[in-house]
CSV table of C-alpha atoms in Angstrom, one decimal:
chain,number,residue,atom,x,y,z
A,1272,UNK,CA,0.0,0.0,0.0
A,1273,UNK,CA,2.8,2.4,0.9
A,1274,UNK,CA,4.7,1.7,-2.4
A,1275,UNK,CA,1.5,2.3,-4.4
A,1276,UNK,CA,1.4,5.9,-3.2
A,1277,UNK,CA,3.0,8.7,-5.3
A,1278,UNK,CA,6.5,9.5,-4.0
A,1279,UNK,CA,5.4,13.0,-2.9
A,1280,UNK,CA,2.9,11.5,-0.6
A,1281,UNK,CA,5.3,9.0,1.1
A,1282,UNK,CA,5.9,11.1,4.2
A,1283,UNK,CA,5.3,10.9,8.0
A,1284,UNK,CA,2.0,12.7,7.9
A,1285,UNK,CA,0.5,9.9,5.8
A,1286,UNK,CA,2.0,7.2,8.1
A,1287,UNK,CA,0.5,9.1,11.0
A,1288,UNK,CA,-3.1,8.8,9.7
A,1289,UNK,CA,-3.9,5.7,11.9
A,1290,UNK,CA,-2.6,7.6,14.9
A,1291,UNK,CA,-4.8,10.5,14.0
A,1292,UNK,CA,-7.8,8.2,13.7
A,1293,UNK,CA,-7.1,6.5,17.0
A,1294,UNK,CA,-6.8,9.9,18.9
A,1295,UNK,CA,-10.0,11.1,17.2
A,1296,UNK,CA,-11.9,8.0,18.3
A,1297,UNK,CA,-10.7,8.4,21.9
A,1298,UNK,CA,-11.6,12.1,22.0
A,1299,UNK,CA,-15.0,11.3,20.5
A,1300,UNK,CA,-15.6,8.7,23.2
A,1301,UNK,CA,-14.7,11.3,25.9
A,1302,UNK,CA,-16.9,14.0,24.2
A,1303,UNK,CA,-19.9,11.7,24.4
A,1304,UNK,CA,-19.8,12.2,28.2
A,1305,UNK,CA,-19.6,16.0,28.0
A,1306,UNK,CA,-22.2,18.7,27.3
A,1307,UNK,CA,-22.7,19.7,23.7
A,1308,UNK,CA,-23.5,23.3,24.7
A,1309,UNK,CA,-21.8,25.6,27.2
A,1310,UNK,CA,-23.6,27.8,29.7
A,1311,UNK,CA,-23.3,30.8,27.3
A,1312,UNK,CA,-24.7,28.8,24.3
A,1313,UNK,CA,-21.5,28.1,22.5
A,1314,UNK,CA,-20.1,24.6,21.8
A,1315,UNK,CA,-19.3,22.7,24.9
A,1316,UNK,CA,-15.7,22.0,26.1
A,1317,UNK,CA,-14.3,19.3,23.9
A,1318,UNK,CA,-17.6,18.8,22.0
A,1319,UNK,CA,-18.0,17.5,18.5
A,1320,UNK,CA,-20.6,18.2,15.8
A,1321,UNK,CA,-21.2,15.7,13.0
A,1322,UNK,CA,-21.3,18.3,10.2
A,1323,UNK,CA,-18.3,20.3,11.5
A,1324,UNK,CA,-16.2,17.1,11.9
A,1325,UNK,CA,-17.1,15.9,8.4
A,1326,UNK,CA,-16.0,19.2,6.9
A,1327,UNK,CA,-12.7,19.1,8.8
A,1328,UNK,CA,-12.0,15.5,7.7
A,1329,UNK,CA,-12.8,16.3,4.0
A,1330,UNK,CA,-10.5,19.3,4.1
A,1331,UNK,CA,-7.8,17.3,5.6
A,1332,UNK,CA,-8.0,14.5,3.0
A,1333,UNK,CA,-8.0,17.0,0.1
A,1334,UNK,CA,-5.0,18.9,1.6
A,1335,UNK,CA,-2.9,15.7,1.5
A,1336,UNK,CA,-3.4,15.6,-2.3
A,1337,UNK,CA,-2.9,19.4,-2.9
A,1338,UNK,CA,0.2,19.4,-0.7
A,1339,UNK,CA,1.7,16.5,-2.7
A,1340,UNK,CA,1.2,18.3,-5.9
A,1341,UNK,CA,2.8,21.4,-4.5
A,1342,UNK,CA,5.8,19.4,-3.3
A,1343,UNK,CA,6.4,17.9,-6.7
A,1344,UNK,CA,7.0,21.4,-8.1
A,1345,UNK,CA,8.8,22.6,-5.0
A,1346,UNK,CA,11.1,19.5,-5.1
A,1347,UNK,CA,12.5,20.5,-8.5
A,1348,UNK,CA,13.1,24.1,-7.3
A,1349,UNK,CA,14.7,23.0,-3.9
A,1350,UNK,CA,16.9,20.5,-5.7
A,1351,UNK,CA,18.2,23.2,-8.0
A,1352,UNK,CA,18.9,25.6,-5.2
A,1353,UNK,CA,20.6,22.8,-3.1
A,1354,UNK,CA,22.8,21.7,-6.1
A,1355,UNK,CA,23.7,25.0,-7.7
A,1356,UNK,CA,23.2,27.8,-5.2
A,1357,UNK,CA,24.0,26.5,-1.7
A,1358,UNK,CA,27.5,27.5,-0.6
A,1359,UNK,CA,27.8,24.1,1.1
A,1360,UNK,CA,25.7,21.0,1.3
A,1361,UNK,CA,25.0,19.5,4.7
A,1362,UNK,CA,25.0,15.6,4.6
A,1363,UNK,CA,21.6,14.0,4.8
A,1364,UNK,CA,23.1,11.3,7.0
A,1365,UNK,CA,24.4,13.7,9.7
A,1366,UNK,CA,22.3,13.9,12.8
A,1367,UNK,CA,23.1,17.6,13.2
A,1368,UNK,CA,21.6,18.2,9.7
A,1369,UNK,CA,18.2,17.0,10.9
A,1370,UNK,CA,18.5,19.0,14.1
A,1371,UNK,CA,19.4,22.2,12.2
A,1372,UNK,CA,16.6,21.5,9.7
A,1373,UNK,CA,14.0,20.8,12.4
A,1374,UNK,CA,14.7,24.1,14.2
A,1375,UNK,CA,15.1,26.1,11.0
A,1376,UNK,CA,11.8,24.8,9.6
A,1377,UNK,CA,10.0,25.6,12.8
A,1378,UNK,CA,11.5,29.1,12.9
A,1379,UNK,CA,10.3,29.7,9.3
A,1380,UNK,CA,7.0,28.2,10.1
A,1381,UNK,CA,6.6,30.8,12.9
A,1382,UNK,CA,7.2,33.6,10.4
A,1383,UNK,CA,5.0,32.0,7.7
A,1384,UNK,CA,2.2,31.6,10.2
A,1385,UNK,CA,2.6,35.2,11.4
A,1386,UNK,CA,2.5,36.5,7.8
A,1387,UNK,CA,-0.6,34.4,7.2
A,1388,UNK,CA,-2.4,36.3,10.0
A,1389,UNK,CA,-1.1,39.7,8.9
A,1390,UNK,CA,-1.3,39.7,5.1
A,1391,UNK,CA,-4.9,39.2,3.8
A,1392,UNK,CA,-4.0,37.4,0.6
A,1393,UNK,CA,-2.1,34.8,2.7
A,1394,UNK,CA,-4.8,34.8,5.3
A,1395,UNK,CA,-7.2,33.7,2.6
A,1396,UNK,CA,-5.3,30.4,2.4
A,1397,UNK,CA,-5.2,29.9,6.2
A,1398,UNK,CA,-8.5,31.1,7.5
A,1399,UNK,CA,-10.2,27.8,6.7
A,1400,UNK,CA,-8.2,26.2,9.5
A,1401,UNK,CA,-9.7,28.8,12.0
A,1402,UNK,CA,-13.3,28.5,10.7
A,1403,UNK,CA,-14.5,26.0,13.2
A,1404,UNK,CA,-16.2,27.0,16.4
A,1405,UNK,CA,-15.2,23.7,17.9
A,1406,UNK,CA,-11.7,22.9,19.2
A,1407,UNK,CA,-10.8,19.2,18.9
A,1408,UNK,CA,-8.6,16.8,17.0
A,1409,UNK,CA,-10.8,17.0,14.0
A,1410,UNK,CA,-10.1,20.8,13.8
A,1411,UNK,CA,-6.4,19.9,13.6
A,1412,UNK,CA,-7.1,18.2,10.3
A,1413,UNK,CA,-9.0,21.2,8.9
A,1414,UNK,CA,-6.1,22.2,6.7
A,1415,UNK,CA,-5.6,24.7,3.8
A,1416,UNK,CA,-5.7,23.5,0.2
A,1417,UNK,CA,-3.2,26.1,-1.0
A,1418,UNK,CA,0.3,25.4,0.4
A,1419,UNK,CA,2.1,28.0,-1.8
A,1420,UNK,CA,3.2,30.3,1.1
A,1421,UNK,CA,4.7,27.4,3.1
A,1422,UNK,CA,6.7,26.2,0.0
A,1423,UNK,CA,7.9,29.7,-0.6
A,1424,UNK,CA,9.0,30.3,3.0
A,1425,UNK,CA,11.3,27.3,2.9
A,1426,UNK,CA,13.3,28.5,-0.1
A,1427,UNK,CA,16.2,29.8,2.0
A,1428,UNK,CA,16.8,26.3,3.5
A,1429,UNK,CA,17.9,24.4,0.4
A,1430,UNK,CA,19.7,27.6,-0.7
A,1431,UNK,CA,21.7,27.4,2.5
A,1432,UNK,CA,22.6,23.7,2.1
A,1433,UNK,CA,19.8,21.8,3.9
A,1434,UNK,CA,18.8,18.8,1.8
A,1435,UNK,CA,15.2,19.0,0.4
A,1436,UNK,CA,14.4,15.7,1.9
A,1437,UNK,CA,15.3,17.1,5.3
A,1438,UNK,CA,13.0,20.1,4.7
A,1439,UNK,CA,10.0,18.0,3.8
A,1440,UNK,CA,10.7,15.4,6.5
A,1441,UNK,CA,11.1,17.8,9.4
A,1442,UNK,CA,8.0,19.8,8.3
A,1443,UNK,CA,6.0,16.6,8.3
A,1444,UNK,CA,7.1,15.9,11.8
A,1445,UNK,CA,6.3,19.5,12.7
A,1446,UNK,CA,2.7,19.0,11.5
A,1447,UNK,CA,2.3,15.7,13.3
A,1448,UNK,CA,3.4,17.5,16.5
A,1449,UNK,CA,0.8,20.1,16.1
A,1450,UNK,CA,-2.1,17.6,15.9
A,1451,UNK,CA,-2.1,16.8,19.6
A,1452,UNK,CA,-2.3,20.5,20.7
A,1453,UNK,CA,-5.8,20.8,19.3
A,1454,UNK,CA,-7.6,19.6,22.3
A,1455,UNK,CA,-9.4,20.9,25.4
A,1456,UNK,CA,-8.8,17.7,27.4
A,1457,UNK,CA,-5.3,18.7,28.4
A,1458,UNK,CA,-4.9,21.6,30.7
A,1459,UNK,CA,-1.6,23.2,31.7
A,1460,UNK,CA,1.5,21.1,31.6
A,1461,UNK,CA,4.9,21.0,33.4
A,1462,UNK,CA,6.0,24.6,33.6
A,1463,UNK,CA,9.4,24.2,31.9
A,1464,UNK,CA,7.8,22.3,29.1
A,1465,UNK,CA,5.1,25.1,28.7
A,1466,UNK,CA,7.8,27.7,28.6
A,1467,UNK,CA,9.7,26.2,25.6
A,1468,UNK,CA,7.1,24.0,23.7
A,1469,UNK,CA,3.8,24.6,22.0
A,1470,UNK,CA,1.0,23.0,24.1
A,1471,UNK,CA,-2.8,22.7,24.0
A,1472,UNK,CA,-3.1,25.7,26.3
A,1473,UNK,CA,-0.9,27.9,24.1
A,1474,UNK,CA,-2.6,26.8,20.9
A,1475,UNK,CA,-6.1,27.2,22.3
A,1476,UNK,CA,-5.2,30.9,22.6
A,1477,UNK,CA,-4.2,31.0,19.0
A,1478,UNK,CA,-7.6,29.7,17.9
A,1479,UNK,CA,-9.4,32.2,20.1
A,1480,UNK,CA,-11.4,35.0,18.5
A,1481,UNK,CA,-11.4,37.1,21.7
A,1482,UNK,CA,-9.6,40.4,21.3
A,1483,UNK,CA,-6.9,39.6,23.7
A,1484,UNK,CA,-6.1,36.3,21.9
A,1485,UNK,CA,-6.1,37.6,18.3
A,1486,UNK,CA,-2.8,37.1,16.4
A,1487,UNK,CA,-1.0,35.4,19.2
A,1488,UNK,CA,1.0,32.2,19.7
A,1489,UNK,CA,2.1,31.4,16.1
A,1490,UNK,CA,4.6,28.7,17.1
A,1491,UNK,CA,4.4,25.2,15.6
A,1492,UNK,CA,6.6,23.1,17.9
A,1493,UNK,CA,8.4,25.8,19.9
A,1494,UNK,CA,6.5,28.5,21.7
A,1495,UNK,CA,9.8,30.1,22.6
A,1496,UNK,CA,9.8,32.0,19.3
A,1497,UNK,CA,6.6,33.8,20.3
A,1498,UNK,CA,8.3,34.7,23.6
A,1499,UNK,CA,11.3,36.1,21.7
A,1500,UNK,CA,9.4,38.0,19.1
A,1501,UNK,CA,6.7,39.5,21.3
A,1502,UNK,CA,3.6,37.5,20.2
A,1503,UNK,CA,3.1,35.3,23.2
A,1504,UNK,CA,-0.1,35.3,25.2
A,1505,UNK,CA,-0.9,33.0,28.1
A,1506,UNK,CA,-4.4,31.4,28.3
A,1507,UNK,CA,-6.5,33.6,30.7
A,1508,UNK,CA,-9.9,32.0,30.1
A,1509,UNK,CA,-11.6,29.5,27.8
A,1510,UNK,CA,-11.5,31.1,24.3
A,1511,UNK,CA,-14.3,31.6,21.9
A,1512,UNK,CA,-13.2,29.7,18.9
A,1513,UNK,CA,-13.7,30.5,15.2
A,1514,UNK,CA,-13.4,33.5,13.0
A,1515,UNK,CA,-14.3,37.0,14.2
A,1516,UNK,CA,-16.8,37.1,11.3
A,1517,UNK,CA,-18.1,33.5,11.0
A,1518,UNK,CA,-18.7,32.1,7.5
A,1519,UNK,CA,-21.7,30.0,8.8
A,1520,UNK,CA,-21.4,27.1,6.5
A,1521,UNK,CA,-20.1,23.6,6.4
A,1522,UNK,CA,-19.5,23.6,2.6
A,1523,UNK,CA,-15.8,22.9,2.3
A,1524,UNK,CA,-15.4,24.7,-1.0
A,1525,UNK,CA,-16.9,27.9,0.5
A,1526,UNK,CA,-14.8,27.5,3.6
A,1527,UNK,CA,-11.7,27.3,1.5
A,1528,UNK,CA,-12.5,30.1,-1.0
A,1529,UNK,CA,-14.7,32.5,1.0
A,1530,UNK,CA,-11.9,35.0,1.7
A,1531,UNK,CA,-10.6,35.0,-1.9
A,1532,UNK,CA,-14.1,36.0,-3.0
A,1533,UNK,CA,-14.3,38.7,-0.4
A,1534,UNK,CA,-10.9,40.1,-1.5
A,1535,UNK,CA,-12.1,40.2,-5.1
A,1536,UNK,CA,-15.3,42.1,-4.1
A,1537,UNK,CA,-13.3,44.6,-2.1
A,1538,UNK,CA,-10.7,45.2,-4.9
A,1539,UNK,CA,-13.5,45.7,-7.5
A,1540,UNK,CA,-15.2,48.3,-5.3
A,1541,UNK,CA,-12.0,50.1,-4.3
A,1542,UNK,CA,-11.6,53.5,-6.0
A,1543,UNK,CA,-7.8,53.8,-6.0
A,1544,UNK,CA,-4.8,51.6,-6.6
A,1545,UNK,CA,-3.6,52.2,-3.1
A,1546,UNK,CA,-6.9,50.9,-1.7
A,1547,UNK,CA,-6.9,47.9,-4.0
A,1548,UNK,CA,-3.4,47.0,-2.8
A,1549,UNK,CA,-4.5,47.5,0.8
A,1550,UNK,CA,-7.3,45.1,0.5
A,1551,UNK,CA,-4.9,42.5,-0.9
A,1552,UNK,CA,-1.8,43.0,1.1
A,1553,UNK,CA,-3.0,44.7,4.2
A,1554,UNK,CA,-4.0,42.8,7.4
A,1555,UNK,CA,-7.4,41.1,7.6
A,1556,UNK,CA,-10.0,43.7,8.3
A,1557,UNK,CA,-8.1,46.5,6.7
A,1558,UNK,CA,-10.2,49.3,5.3
A,1559,UNK,CA,-9.2,52.7,3.7
A,1560,UNK,CA,-8.9,55.5,6.2
A,1561,UNK,CA,-11.6,58.1,5.7
A,1562,UNK,CA,-10.1,61.5,4.6
A,1563,UNK,CA,-11.8,64.8,4.9
A,1564,UNK,CA,-12.6,66.7,1.7
């Protein structure tokens, strides 16, 4: 079965699918004993909804295919950079190559993730992951279908001598790590671990639509980057999950393309080139500043 897959899909995230399914099953079992609705009418802690879960699973399955297609193109570019541009080539068999690659991928993931929340065109690719008002392991699989920004952000790595296989391999492990932080069944953890690593508590903040939680805790594996670059926010209360302006649909195509359509509408209605560029490259929610006549 493994050998029948296209080479671009033979990666740790595909191997981890049985693990994802097992953890989903365990959390679903736990959720059956919890309230579906909280006291304020929002989804209960750790709750699941059939339509929401189905949308997340479909988006996750499609993203495996679109990511594989993107990696086929990226592999050719990365290989050329590694072979002809890199001033040196780290050996793929060296343990230090994998350590350097793992940390470098996570550092660039932090900046890619931060850009995704601050540049509307990139946010359009990422917002689908934040569209659920539920926070559970299914939400972890609600992935984007357009991996372009991720593939672009890694370009410096092969150009600096990190083998393309290390880039793809360590990023796959990075994604697998992020699966388990999408849960409300784990509270705070050992304090030194919470200080350095991304945890469910930290990532719940990232998925919160509350004002104090917006655009915080971008880290994938290491939360230390958020502490260093001023984007860290501890969990103060249970977040309200989802988008600040809910899309209110379980249609996966709409969830993936809604923001692109909104950008197109805003650009068409914008009277000046500056405003058009602002709607595309400004932060989500950007609008022209009113000027007096």
